[in-house]
């Protein structure tokens, strides 16, 4: 047999490729270290499902990955229009990666709107696979194309693959008893099959998925399987695709363990269930559906076997009211929402502060104000989480940094709530909620012990020797009050929103007592034990970039780029936003310049300036999309040399 001919090159973006040309007309296979693919089409074209399936197979193959689903706010935007474009971007690699990528190497455009909405993000030389069947005169005019971009030379700088996806799908399904419209719905599976061939993705998982999803509709199941296989075979046989690509598993990127692909909302739901088991408490969720938090309600409703009770309330206020009642009753209580819902829940959060009961308030942030951008991401609820209540009502704030980290953040929020008897705000966002990455499933012995001790008897002795129960007699270390389950004999006590007397919990209008209680509640939050912030600074930099929440991935990717170019820069990332880590002030004062990138207009920067008198520099973005690494790298480089 003739030996294979191999060669290695390097692309303009630094991606290393190897190529093997096989004899006998067999197509070449090119090795890449990473690739960014974006599926885009009308909101009814199944782009999210296509992306999810490609991601699942990529995860099972062992690549590191990061995803960015992006869909319109309307339930069904007008077909073929720019506002109706839905996309799914996946970045996968044979090494550790942190973001969904700045610019796609491959765009699959199902119609003219998808092409026009996404072409501006593509670098020159990128591959574009277009469904030519949709490029009719009317469809092109709808999005402002005067002439076909497939023919007018405007795409000459790209590697264009015109494919009649609809026609090929209908032809592949002609043996099935389906109308043309029904057959056309499977074109996303044809595209998935083609991309699976191009990038050597496993196919067994997708076939099992289709068999299970359409088990009750065997004709539809067979049609989707046929379309998927036809797409794979088209890639294998057509002359238009002369090369396929291999991206090896990321064998060195992960510690040893069992992994699965997970989204932020799913990880958060699993974290809540795990917290309830580790606390040996039933989990209660009181929630009202709201984008992008609804998936947590959907997921938790599946886990009644773990002692989870979910209550879909009639509105946001009822949702948190039921959750607070469950907390009073001895449950690990949770309410989930997004920014507009947090505003409605504010009064009840204040009541939870006054009652000093553990309650998790999960805010999956989105663009605002008001209804704002329901399907887009933002970090603009930080100040609302800190101060969005009447009176002095301090609440701890915790923020995860990646989709998988949502699991650990849920456990940490539960630890704080249960230990210190306080409501806790957990700030995720749409980018984390819908994005996904590999997650190492923890071993049981790695999980924290969250068990609590309920009050079981009297805890105070009066001057006359009588033993009584004082509901506001505090633990001297944590300042937490006792948690007494209603119905426990001898522990009857009054609760309510009016100020309580220290110790007894009786209603009190005494000015000195109110002053004492306000300061004590603040001292309890200030005294919460959180880990010191860690600083990544291998080169003794003079500029520190400080982030929180979902900016972790883009910031870290930007820092890597700068260091590779010889630029010294330090990085630190906050999980605990109230209280701040004890060493944060000393860390900030150790640098000449502090830069804080945020997807808002500078909310963390405002807090940092106020508390530490540090002239922190803001770098802000509020366009509903996460930062790009190259964008941040440019801004940080300018800050270093400013």
Tab-separated table of N, CA, C and O in Angstrom, residues 15 32-33 84 102 112 130-131 142 181 247 277 332 374 398 429 440 450 468 594:
chain	number	residue	atom	x	y	z
A	15	UNK	N	-3.994	28.472	14.472
A	15	UNK	CA	-4.446	27.101	14.587
A	15	UNK	C	-3.528	26.184	13.791
A	15	UNK	O	-3.313	26.379	12.604
A	32	UNK	N	-6.925	19.708	12.957
A	32	UNK	CA	-6.973	21.041	13.555
A	32	UNK	C	-6.860	20.914	15.067
A	32	UNK	O	-7.174	19.870	15.637
A	33	UNK	N	-6.422	21.986	15.712
A	33	UNK	CA	-6.431	21.945	17.181
A	33	UNK	C	-7.704	22.557	17.762
A	33	UNK	O	-8.024	22.341	18.925
A	84	UNK	N	-35.709	37.441	13.202
A	84	UNK	CA	-36.084	36.053	13.442
A	84	UNK	C	-34.944	35.063	13.373
A	84	UNK	O	-35.155	33.853	13.506
A	102	UNK	N	-14.436	34.017	19.240
A	102	UNK	CA	-14.759	35.356	18.744
A	102	UNK	C	-15.392	35.336	17.360
A	102	UNK	O	-16.375	36.032	17.101
A	112	UNK	N	-31.181	33.551	3.509
A	112	UNK	CA	-30.490	34.833	3.340
A	112	UNK	C	-30.401	35.644	4.625
A	112	UNK	O	-29.395	36.317	4.866
A	130	UNK	N	-24.236	27.312	2.579
A	130	UNK	CA	-25.532	27.981	2.447
A	130	UNK	C	-26.548	27.044	1.816
A	130	UNK	O	-26.222	26.236	0.939
A	131	UNK	N	-27.774	27.165	2.269
A	131	UNK	CA	-28.886	26.428	1.682
A	131	UNK	C	-29.409	27.231	0.499
A	131	UNK	O	-30.201	28.160	0.661
A	142	UNK	N	-36.352	40.558	1.162
A	142	UNK	CA	-36.884	40.734	2.510
A	142	UNK	C	-35.810	41.226	3.483
A	142	UNK	O	-36.103	41.927	4.455
A	181	UNK	N	-43.770	19.801	2.934
A	181	UNK	CA	-43.520	20.674	4.073
A	181	UNK	C	-42.984	19.886	5.259
A	181	UNK	O	-42.061	20.322	5.959
A	247	UNK	N	-10.368	16.895	15.059
A	247	UNK	CA	-9.912	17.617	16.254
A	247	UNK	C	-9.816	16.570	17.353
A	247	UNK	O	-10.830	16.009	17.787
A	277	UNK	N	-29.707	17.478	49.499
A	277	UNK	CA	-29.319	16.164	50.002
A	277	UNK	C	-28.206	16.278	51.035
A	277	UNK	O	-28.206	15.584	52.048
A	332	UNK	N	-35.085	23.610	52.519
A	332	UNK	CA	-34.146	24.432	51.761
A	332	UNK	C	-34.977	25.103	50.676
A	332	UNK	O	-35.417	24.449	49.720
A	374	UNK	N	-35.231	39.768	26.729
A	374	UNK	CA	-35.417	38.516	27.478
A	374	UNK	C	-34.438	37.405	27.118
A	374	UNK	O	-34.097	36.598	27.976
A	398	UNK	N	-23.613	35.949	45.569
A	398	UNK	CA	-22.677	34.967	45.021
A	398	UNK	C	-22.885	34.900	43.520
A	398	UNK	O	-24.031	34.967	43.044
A	429	UNK	N	-26.403	34.432	34.673
A	429	UNK	CA	-26.923	35.262	33.574
A	429	UNK	C	-27.231	34.385	32.373
A	429	UNK	O	-26.948	33.181	32.361
A	440	UNK	N	-16.947	17.950	35.321
A	440	UNK	CA	-16.521	16.739	36.010
A	440	UNK	C	-17.497	16.461	37.144
A	440	UNK	O	-17.672	17.283	38.041
A	450	UNK	N	-23.644	20.040	54.654
A	450	UNK	CA	-24.476	21.225	54.868
A	450	UNK	C	-25.562	20.999	55.914
A	450	UNK	O	-26.476	21.814	56.043
A	468	UNK	N	-36.772	29.226	78.708
A	468	UNK	CA	-37.653	29.652	77.613
A	468	UNK	C	-36.895	29.550	76.284
A	468	UNK	O	-35.678	29.383	76.244
A	594	UNK	N	-6.191	49.157	38.077
A	594	UNK	CA	-7.186	48.088	38.163
A	594	UNK	C	-8.230	48.333	37.077
A	594	UNK	O	-8.821	49.417	37.013
